[in-house]
Amino acid sequence: GASKTVLTDKQVQKYVKELGYSPSELEFLFNRFRYLCKSGDGELSRQDVAANTHLAGNKYVSRLYNVLPKNGHGCVTFDSFVRKAAVFRAEKPLDSKLDFIFDLFDYNMDDTLDPKELKEMIQLAKPDLPEAETDELVSSTIKDILSKSSNPRKDGAVRRGDFIEYGRQLPGIDKLLSLNLVQYLS
């Protein structure tokens, strides 16, 4: 894993080779990660996220934290953070990006998206949407996903494969889900 205060040349070379980052992208990610880790131990805890005024009330951030791999202390390490972020690099497969997005939606981690989970995510994205419109959006989204599935099921549940298959058909989705760090490096 990364040192608490600096990335070594060996670590940079490892991440460049394994994940495709440039050294400047790694330095950017490491500095952002280190900034968030208030305890100075190089581990991002739930308390660190809660203590950051820009992140504390953001339910997306909370959900993202929940799905990131944790170490034995229940914290996110730089290694797990940078590896998960690498999924969203432009050259990475769309299916990997969609798989991660599915995990963000799948609150109960049962490999299906039910109407309640979709509703919670829509309410995060559009908190001012009236309840009736939210319910209609949930219903129409589920119907749309299942109608485009090559393996539709009668129970109305959206499985991981259905979600990924549907996501592949959305125009511009790969670009939308690709992280371009270069814009932050100037």
Coordinates of N, CA and C in Angstrom, one line a residue:
G1 N 0.8 -1.2 0.0 CA 0.0 0.0 0.0 C 0.9 1.2 0.0
A2 N 0.2 2.4 -0.1 CA 0.9 3.7 -0.2 C 1.4 4.1 1.2
S3 N 2.5 4.8 1.2 CA 3.0 5.3 2.4 C 2.0 6.4 2.9
K4 N 2.1 6.7 4.2 CA 1.2 7.7 4.8 C 1.4 9.1 4.2
T5 N 2.6 9.4 3.8 CA 2.8 10.8 3.4 C 3.2 11.0 2.0
V6 N 3.7 10.0 1.3 CA 4.3 10.1 0.0 C 4.2 8.8 -0.8
L7 N 4.0 8.9 -2.1 CA 4.0 7.7 -2.9 C 5.5 7.5 -3.3
T8 N 6.0 6.3 -3.1 CA 7.4 6.0 -3.5 C 7.4 5.8 -5.1
D9 N 8.6 5.9 -5.6 CA 8.7 5.7 -7.1 C 8.3 4.3 -7.4
K10 N 8.6 3.3 -6.6 CA 8.2 1.9 -6.8 C 6.7 1.8 -6.8
Q11 N 6.0 2.5 -5.9 CA 4.5 2.4 -5.9 C 3.9 3.1 -7.2
V12 N 4.5 4.2 -7.5 CA 4.0 4.9 -8.7 C 4.2 4.0 -10.0
Q13 N 5.4 3.4 -10.1 CA 5.6 2.5 -11.2 C 4.6 1.3 -11.2
K14 N 4.3 0.8 -10.1 CA 3.4 -0.3 -9.9 C 2.0 0.1 -10.4
Y15 N 1.5 1.2 -10.0 CA 0.2 1.7 -10.3 C 0.1 2.1 -11.8
V16 N 1.2 2.7 -12.3 CA 1.2 3.0 -13.7 C 1.1 1.8 -14.6
K17 N 1.9 0.8 -14.2 CA 1.9 -0.5 -15.0 C 0.6 -1.2 -14.8
E18 N 0.1 -1.4 -13.6 CA -1.1 -2.2 -13.4 C -2.4 -1.5 -13.7
L19 N -2.5 -0.2 -13.5 CA -3.8 0.5 -13.7 C -3.8 1.5 -14.8
G20 N -2.7 1.9 -15.4 CA -2.7 2.8 -16.5 C -2.7 4.3 -16.2
Y21 N -2.5 4.6 -14.9 CA -2.5 6.0 -14.5 C -1.1 6.6 -15.0
S22 N -1.1 7.9 -15.2 CA 0.1 8.6 -15.3 C 0.7 9.0 -13.9
P23 N 1.9 9.2 -13.8 CA 2.5 9.6 -12.5 C 1.8 10.9 -11.9
S24 N 1.4 11.9 -12.8 CA 0.8 13.1 -12.3 C -0.7 12.8 -11.8
E25 N -1.4 11.8 -12.5 CA -2.7 11.4 -12.0 C -2.6 10.7 -10.7
L26 N -1.6 9.9 -10.5 CA -1.5 9.2 -9.2 C -1.2 10.2 -8.1
E27 N -0.3 11.1 -8.4 CA 0.0 12.1 -7.4 C -1.3 12.9 -7.0
F28 N -2.1 13.3 -8.0 CA -3.3 14.0 -7.7 C -4.2 13.2 -6.8
L29 N -4.5 11.9 -7.2 CA -5.3 11.0 -6.4 C -4.8 10.8 -5.0
F30 N -3.5 10.6 -4.9 CA -2.9 10.4 -3.6 C -3.1 11.6 -2.7
N31 N -2.8 12.8 -3.2 CA -3.0 14.0 -2.5 C -4.4 14.3 -2.0
R32 N -5.4 14.0 -2.9 CA -6.8 14.1 -2.5 C -7.2 13.1 -1.5
F33 N -6.7 11.9 -1.6 CA -7.0 10.8 -0.6 C -6.4 11.2 0.7
R34 N -5.1 11.6 0.7 CA -4.4 12.0 1.9 C -5.1 13.2 2.6
Y35 N -5.6 14.1 1.8 CA -6.3 15.3 2.4 C -7.6 14.8 3.2
L36 N -8.2 13.8 2.7 CA -9.5 13.3 3.3 C -9.2 12.5 4.6
C37 N -8.0 11.9 4.7 CA -7.7 11.0 5.8 C -7.2 11.9 7.0
K38 N -8.0 12.2 7.9 CA -7.7 13.2 8.9 C -6.8 12.6 10.0
S39 N -6.9 11.3 10.2 CA -6.1 10.6 11.3 C -4.7 10.5 11.0
G40 N -4.3 10.7 9.8 CA -2.9 10.7 9.4 C -2.3 9.3 9.2
D41 N -3.2 8.3 9.3 CA -2.7 6.9 9.2 C -2.8 6.3 7.8
G42 N -3.3 7.1 6.9 CA -3.4 6.7 5.5 C -4.6 5.8 5.2
E43 N -5.5 5.8 6.1 CA -6.8 5.1 5.9 C -7.9 6.1 6.0
L44 N -8.9 5.9 5.1 CA -10.1 6.7 5.1 C -11.2 6.1 5.9
S45 N -11.6 6.7 7.0 CA -12.6 6.1 7.8 C -13.9 6.8 7.6
R46 N -15.0 6.2 8.0 CA -16.3 6.8 7.9 C -16.3 8.1 8.7
Q47 N -15.6 8.2 9.8 CA -15.5 9.5 10.5 C -14.8 10.6 9.7
D48 N -13.8 10.2 8.9 CA -13.1 11.2 8.1 C -14.1 11.8 7.1
V49 N -14.9 10.9 6.5 CA -15.9 11.4 5.5 C -16.9 12.3 6.2
A50 N -17.4 11.9 7.4 CA -18.4 12.7 8.1 C -17.8 14.0 8.6
A51 N -16.5 14.1 8.8 CA -15.9 15.3 9.3 C -15.6 16.3 8.2
N52 N -15.7 15.9 7.0 CA -15.5 16.8 5.8 C -16.8 17.5 5.5
T53 N -16.8 18.8 5.6 CA -18.0 19.6 5.4 C -18.5 19.5 4.0
H54 N -17.6 19.2 3.0 CA -18.1 19.1 1.6 C -18.6 17.7 1.3
L55 N -18.3 16.7 2.1 CA -18.8 15.4 1.9 C -19.8 14.9 2.8
A56 N -19.9 15.4 4.0 CA -20.7 14.8 5.1 C -22.1 14.6 4.8
G57 N -22.8 15.6 4.1 CA -24.2 15.5 3.9 C -24.5 14.9 2.5
N58 N -23.5 14.5 1.8 CA -23.7 14.0 0.4 C -24.0 12.5 0.5
K59 N -25.2 12.1 0.2 CA -25.6 10.7 0.2 C -24.9 9.8 -0.8
Y60 N -24.5 10.4 -1.9 CA -23.8 9.7 -2.9 C -22.4 9.3 -2.4
V61 N -21.8 10.2 -1.7 CA -20.5 9.9 -1.1 C -20.6 8.8 0.0
S62 N -21.6 8.9 0.8 CA -21.9 7.9 1.8 C -22.1 6.5 1.1
R63 N -22.9 6.5 0.1 CA -23.1 5.2 -0.6 C -21.9 4.7 -1.3
L64 N -21.1 5.6 -1.9 CA -19.8 5.2 -2.5 C -18.9 4.6 -1.4
Y65 N -18.8 5.3 -0.3 CA -18.0 4.8 0.8 C -18.4 3.4 1.2
N66 N -19.7 3.1 1.2 CA -20.2 1.8 1.6 C -19.8 0.7 0.7
V67 N -19.7 1.0 -0.6 CA -19.3 -0.1 -1.5 C -17.8 -0.2 -1.8
L68 N -17.0 0.7 -1.3 CA -15.6 0.5 -1.5 C -15.0 -0.6 -0.6
P69 N -14.1 -1.3 -1.1 CA -13.5 -2.4 -0.3 C -12.8 -1.8 0.9
K70 N -12.9 -2.4 2.1 CA -12.3 -2.0 3.3 C -11.3 -2.9 3.8
N71 N -10.3 -2.4 4.6 CA -9.3 -3.3 5.2 C -9.9 -3.8 6.5
G72 N -9.0 -4.5 7.3 CA -9.4 -5.1 8.6 C -9.9 -4.1 9.6
H73 N -9.6 -2.8 9.5 CA -10.0 -1.8 10.4 C -11.3 -1.1 9.9
G74 N -11.9 -1.6 8.8 CA -13.1 -1.1 8.3 C -12.9 0.3 7.6
C75 N -11.7 0.5 7.1 CA -11.3 1.7 6.4 C -10.9 1.4 5.0
V76 N -11.0 2.5 4.2 CA -10.6 2.4 2.8 C -9.1 2.8 2.7
T77 N -8.3 2.0 2.1 CA -6.9 2.3 1.9 C -6.7 3.0 0.5
F78 N -5.6 3.6 0.4 CA -5.3 4.3 -1.0 C -5.3 3.2 -2.0
D79 N -4.8 2.1 -1.8 CA -4.7 1.0 -2.8 C -6.1 0.6 -3.3
S80 N -7.0 0.4 -2.3 CA -8.4 0.0 -2.8 C -9.1 1.2 -3.4
F81 N -8.8 2.4 -3.0 CA -9.4 3.6 -3.6 C -9.0 3.8 -5.0
V82 N -7.6 3.7 -5.2 CA -7.1 4.0 -6.6 C -7.5 2.8 -7.5
R83 N -7.6 1.6 -7.0 CA -8.0 0.5 -7.9 C -9.4 0.6 -8.3
K84 N -10.3 1.0 -7.4 CA -11.7 1.2 -7.7 C -11.9 2.4 -8.7
A85 N -11.2 3.5 -8.4 CA -11.2 4.6 -9.3 C -10.8 4.3 -10.7
A86 N -9.8 3.3 -10.9 CA -9.3 2.9 -12.2 C -10.4 2.3 -13.0
V87 N -11.4 1.8 -12.5 CA -12.5 1.2 -13.2 C -13.1 2.2 -14.2
F88 N -13.1 3.5 -13.8 CA -13.7 4.6 -14.5 C -12.7 5.3 -15.5
R89 N -11.6 4.7 -15.7 CA -10.6 5.2 -16.7 C -11.3 5.0 -18.1
A90 N -11.0 5.9 -19.1 CA -11.7 5.8 -20.4 C -11.4 4.5 -21.1
E91 N -10.2 3.9 -20.9 CA -9.9 2.7 -21.7 C -10.4 1.4 -21.0
K92 N -11.0 1.5 -19.8 CA -11.5 0.4 -19.1 C -12.9 -0.1 -19.7
P93 N -13.2 -1.3 -19.6 CA -14.4 -1.9 -20.2 C -15.7 -1.2 -19.6
L94 N -16.6 -0.9 -20.4 CA -17.9 -0.4 -20.0 C -18.6 -1.3 -19.0
D95 N -18.5 -2.6 -19.2 CA -19.2 -3.5 -18.3 C -18.7 -3.4 -16.8
S96 N -17.4 -3.1 -16.7 CA -16.8 -2.9 -15.3 C -17.4 -1.7 -14.7
K97 N -17.6 -0.6 -15.4 CA -18.2 0.6 -14.9 C -19.6 0.4 -14.5
L98 N -20.4 -0.3 -15.4 CA -21.8 -0.5 -15.1 C -21.9 -1.5 -13.9
D99 N -21.0 -2.4 -13.8 CA -21.1 -3.3 -12.6 C -20.9 -2.6 -11.3
F100 N -20.0 -1.6 -11.3 CA -19.8 -0.8 -10.1 C -21.0 0.1 -9.8
I101 N -21.6 0.7 -10.9 CA -22.8 1.5 -10.7 C -23.9 0.6 -10.2
F102 N -24.1 -0.6 -10.7 CA -25.1 -1.5 -10.1 C -24.9 -1.7 -8.6
D103 N -23.7 -1.9 -8.2 CA -23.5 -2.0 -6.7 C -23.9 -0.8 -5.9
L104 N -23.8 0.4 -6.5 CA -24.2 1.6 -5.9 C -25.7 1.6 -5.6
F105 N -26.5 1.0 -6.6 CA -27.9 0.9 -6.5 C -28.4 -0.2 -5.6
D106 N -27.6 -1.3 -5.6 CA -28.1 -2.5 -4.9 C -27.8 -2.4 -3.4
Y107 N -28.6 -1.6 -2.7 CA -28.4 -1.4 -1.3 C -28.3 -2.6 -0.4
N108 N -29.2 -3.6 -0.7 CA -29.2 -4.8 0.1 C -28.3 -5.9 -0.4
M109 N -27.6 -5.6 -1.5 CA -26.6 -6.5 -2.0 C -27.1 -7.9 -2.3
D110 N -28.3 -8.0 -2.9 CA -28.8 -9.3 -3.3 C -28.7 -9.5 -4.8
D111 N -27.9 -8.7 -5.5 CA -27.7 -8.9 -6.9 C -29.0 -8.6 -7.7
T112 N -30.0 -7.9 -7.2 CA -31.1 -7.4 -7.9 C -31.4 -6.0 -7.5
L113 N -32.0 -5.3 -8.4 CA -32.5 -3.9 -8.1 C -34.0 -4.0 -8.0
D114 N -34.5 -3.7 -6.8 CA -36.0 -3.7 -6.7 C -36.5 -2.2 -6.7
P115 N -37.8 -2.1 -6.8 CA -38.3 -0.7 -7.0 C -37.9 0.3 -5.8
K116 N -37.8 -0.3 -4.6 CA -37.4 0.6 -3.5 C -36.0 1.1 -3.7
E117 N -35.1 0.3 -4.1 CA -33.7 0.7 -4.3 C -33.6 1.7 -5.4
L118 N -34.3 1.5 -6.5 CA -34.3 2.5 -7.6 C -34.9 3.8 -7.2
K119 N -35.9 3.7 -6.4 CA -36.6 4.9 -5.9 C -35.6 5.7 -5.0
E120 N -34.9 5.1 -4.1 CA -33.9 5.8 -3.3 C -32.9 6.5 -4.1
M121 N -32.4 5.8 -5.2 CA -31.4 6.5 -6.0 C -32.0 7.7 -6.8
I122 N -33.2 7.5 -7.3 CA -33.8 8.6 -8.0 C -34.0 9.8 -7.1
Q123 N -34.4 9.5 -5.8 CA -34.7 10.6 -4.8 C -33.4 11.3 -4.5
L124 N -32.2 10.6 -4.5 CA -30.9 11.2 -4.3 C -30.6 12.1 -5.5
A125 N -30.9 11.7 -6.7 CA -30.6 12.5 -7.9 C -31.5 13.6 -8.1
K126 N -32.8 13.4 -7.8 CA -33.8 14.4 -8.0 C -34.7 14.5 -6.8
P127 N -34.2 15.1 -5.7 CA -34.9 15.2 -4.5 C -36.2 16.0 -4.5
D128 N -36.3 16.9 -5.5 CA -37.5 17.8 -5.6 C -38.6 17.2 -6.5
L129 N -38.3 16.0 -7.0 CA -39.3 15.4 -7.9 C -40.5 14.9 -7.0
P130 N -41.7 15.3 -7.4 CA -42.9 14.8 -6.6 C -43.0 13.3 -6.5
E131 N -43.5 12.8 -5.5 CA -43.6 11.4 -5.2 C -44.3 10.6 -6.3
A132 N -45.4 11.1 -6.9 CA -46.0 10.4 -8.0 C -45.1 10.3 -9.2
E133 N -44.4 11.4 -9.5 CA -43.5 11.3 -10.7 C -42.3 10.4 -10.4
T134 N -41.9 10.4 -9.2 CA -40.8 9.4 -8.8 C -41.2 8.0 -9.0
D135 N -42.4 7.7 -8.5 CA -43.0 6.3 -8.6 C -43.1 5.9 -10.1
E136 N -43.6 6.9 -10.9 CA -43.8 6.6 -12.3 C -42.4 6.4 -13.0
L137 N -41.4 7.2 -12.6 CA -40.1 7.0 -13.2 C -39.5 5.7 -12.8
V138 N -39.7 5.2 -11.6 CA -39.2 3.9 -11.2 C -39.9 2.8 -12.0
S139 N -41.2 2.9 -12.1 CA -41.9 1.9 -12.9 C -41.5 1.9 -14.3
S140 N -41.4 3.0 -15.0 CA -41.1 3.1 -16.4 C -39.6 2.6 -16.6
T141 N -38.7 2.9 -15.7 CA -37.3 2.5 -15.8 C -37.2 1.0 -15.7
I142 N -37.9 0.4 -14.7 CA -37.9 -1.1 -14.6 C -38.4 -1.7 -15.9
K143 N -39.6 -1.2 -16.3 CA -40.2 -1.8 -17.6 C -39.2 -1.7 -18.7
D144 N -38.6 -0.5 -18.8 CA -37.6 -0.3 -20.0 C -36.5 -1.2 -19.9
I145 N -35.9 -1.4 -18.7 CA -34.7 -2.3 -18.6 C -35.1 -3.7 -18.9
L146 N -36.3 -4.2 -18.4 CA -36.7 -5.5 -18.6 C -37.1 -5.8 -20.0
S147 N -37.7 -4.8 -20.7 CA -38.1 -4.9 -22.1 C -36.9 -5.1 -23.0
K148 N -35.8 -4.6 -22.6 CA -34.6 -4.7 -23.5 C -33.7 -5.9 -23.1
S149 N -34.1 -6.6 -22.1 CA -33.3 -7.7 -21.6 C -33.5 -8.9 -22.5
S150 N -32.4 -9.6 -22.8 CA -32.4 -10.8 -23.6 C -32.9 -12.0 -22.8
N151 N -33.0 -11.8 -21.5 CA -33.5 -12.9 -20.6 C -34.5 -12.3 -19.6
P152 N -35.6 -11.8 -20.0 CA -36.5 -11.2 -19.1 C -37.2 -12.2 -18.1
R153 N -37.4 -11.7 -16.9 CA -38.0 -12.6 -15.9 C -39.4 -12.0 -15.6
K154 N -40.2 -12.9 -15.1 CA -41.6 -12.5 -14.8 C -41.8 -11.9 -13.5
D155 N -40.8 -12.0 -12.6 CA -40.9 -11.4 -11.2 C -40.6 -9.9 -11.2
G156 N -40.2 -9.3 -12.3 CA -40.0 -7.8 -12.3 C -38.7 -7.4 -11.7
A157 N -37.9 -8.3 -11.2 CA -36.6 -7.9 -10.6 C -35.6 -7.6 -11.7
V158 N -34.8 -6.6 -11.5 CA -33.7 -6.2 -12.4 C -32.5 -6.9 -11.9
R159 N -32.0 -7.8 -12.6 CA -30.7 -8.5 -12.2 C -29.5 -7.7 -12.8
R160 N -28.4 -8.0 -12.2 CA -27.1 -7.4 -12.6 C -26.9 -7.4 -14.2
G161 N -27.1 -8.6 -14.7 CA -27.0 -8.8 -16.2 C -27.9 -7.9 -17.0
D162 N -29.2 -7.8 -16.5 CA -30.2 -7.0 -17.2 C -29.7 -5.5 -17.2
F163 N -29.2 -5.1 -16.0 CA -28.8 -3.7 -15.8 C -27.6 -3.4 -16.8
I164 N -26.7 -4.3 -16.8 CA -25.5 -4.1 -17.7 C -25.9 -4.1 -19.1
E165 N -26.7 -5.0 -19.5 CA -27.2 -5.1 -20.9 C -27.9 -3.8 -21.3
Y166 N -28.7 -3.3 -20.4 CA -29.5 -2.1 -20.7 C -28.5 -0.9 -20.8
G167 N -27.6 -0.8 -19.8 CA -26.6 0.3 -19.8 C -25.8 0.3 -21.1
R168 N -25.4 -0.8 -21.6 CA -24.6 -0.8 -22.9 C -25.4 -0.1 -24.0
Q169 N -26.7 -0.1 -24.0 CA -27.5 0.5 -25.0 C -27.7 2.0 -24.9
L170 N -27.4 2.5 -23.8 CA -27.6 4.0 -23.6 C -26.6 4.8 -24.3
P171 N -27.0 5.7 -25.2 CA -26.1 6.5 -26.0 C -25.2 7.4 -25.1
G172 N -23.9 7.3 -25.3 CA -22.9 8.2 -24.6 C -22.6 7.7 -23.2
I173 N -23.1 6.6 -22.8 CA -22.9 6.1 -21.4 C -21.4 5.9 -21.1
D174 N -20.6 5.4 -22.0 CA -19.2 5.1 -21.7 C -18.5 6.4 -21.4
K175 N -18.7 7.4 -22.2 CA -18.1 8.7 -22.0 C -18.6 9.3 -20.6
L176 N -19.9 9.2 -20.4 CA -20.4 9.7 -19.1 C -19.8 9.0 -17.9
L177 N -19.4 7.8 -18.0 CA -18.9 7.0 -16.9 C -17.4 6.9 -16.9
S178 N -16.7 7.7 -17.7 CA -15.3 7.7 -17.8 C -14.7 9.0 -17.1
L179 N -13.8 8.7 -16.2 CA -13.2 9.7 -15.4 C -11.9 10.2 -16.1
N180 N -11.9 11.6 -16.4 CA -10.7 12.2 -17.0 C -10.0 13.1 -16.0
L181 N -9.0 12.6 -15.4 CA -8.2 13.3 -14.4 C -7.4 14.5 -15.0
V182 N -7.1 14.4 -16.2 CA -6.2 15.4 -16.8 C -6.8 16.8 -16.6
Q183 N -8.1 16.9 -16.7 CA -8.7 18.3 -16.5 C -8.5 18.9 -15.1
Y184 N -8.1 18.0 -14.1 CA -7.8 18.5 -12.8 C -6.4 18.8 -12.5
L185 N -5.5 18.5 -13.5 CA -4.1 18.5 -13.2 C -3.4 19.8 -13.6
S186 N -4.1 20.7 -14.3 CA -3.5 22.0 -14.7 C -3.4 23.0 -13.6

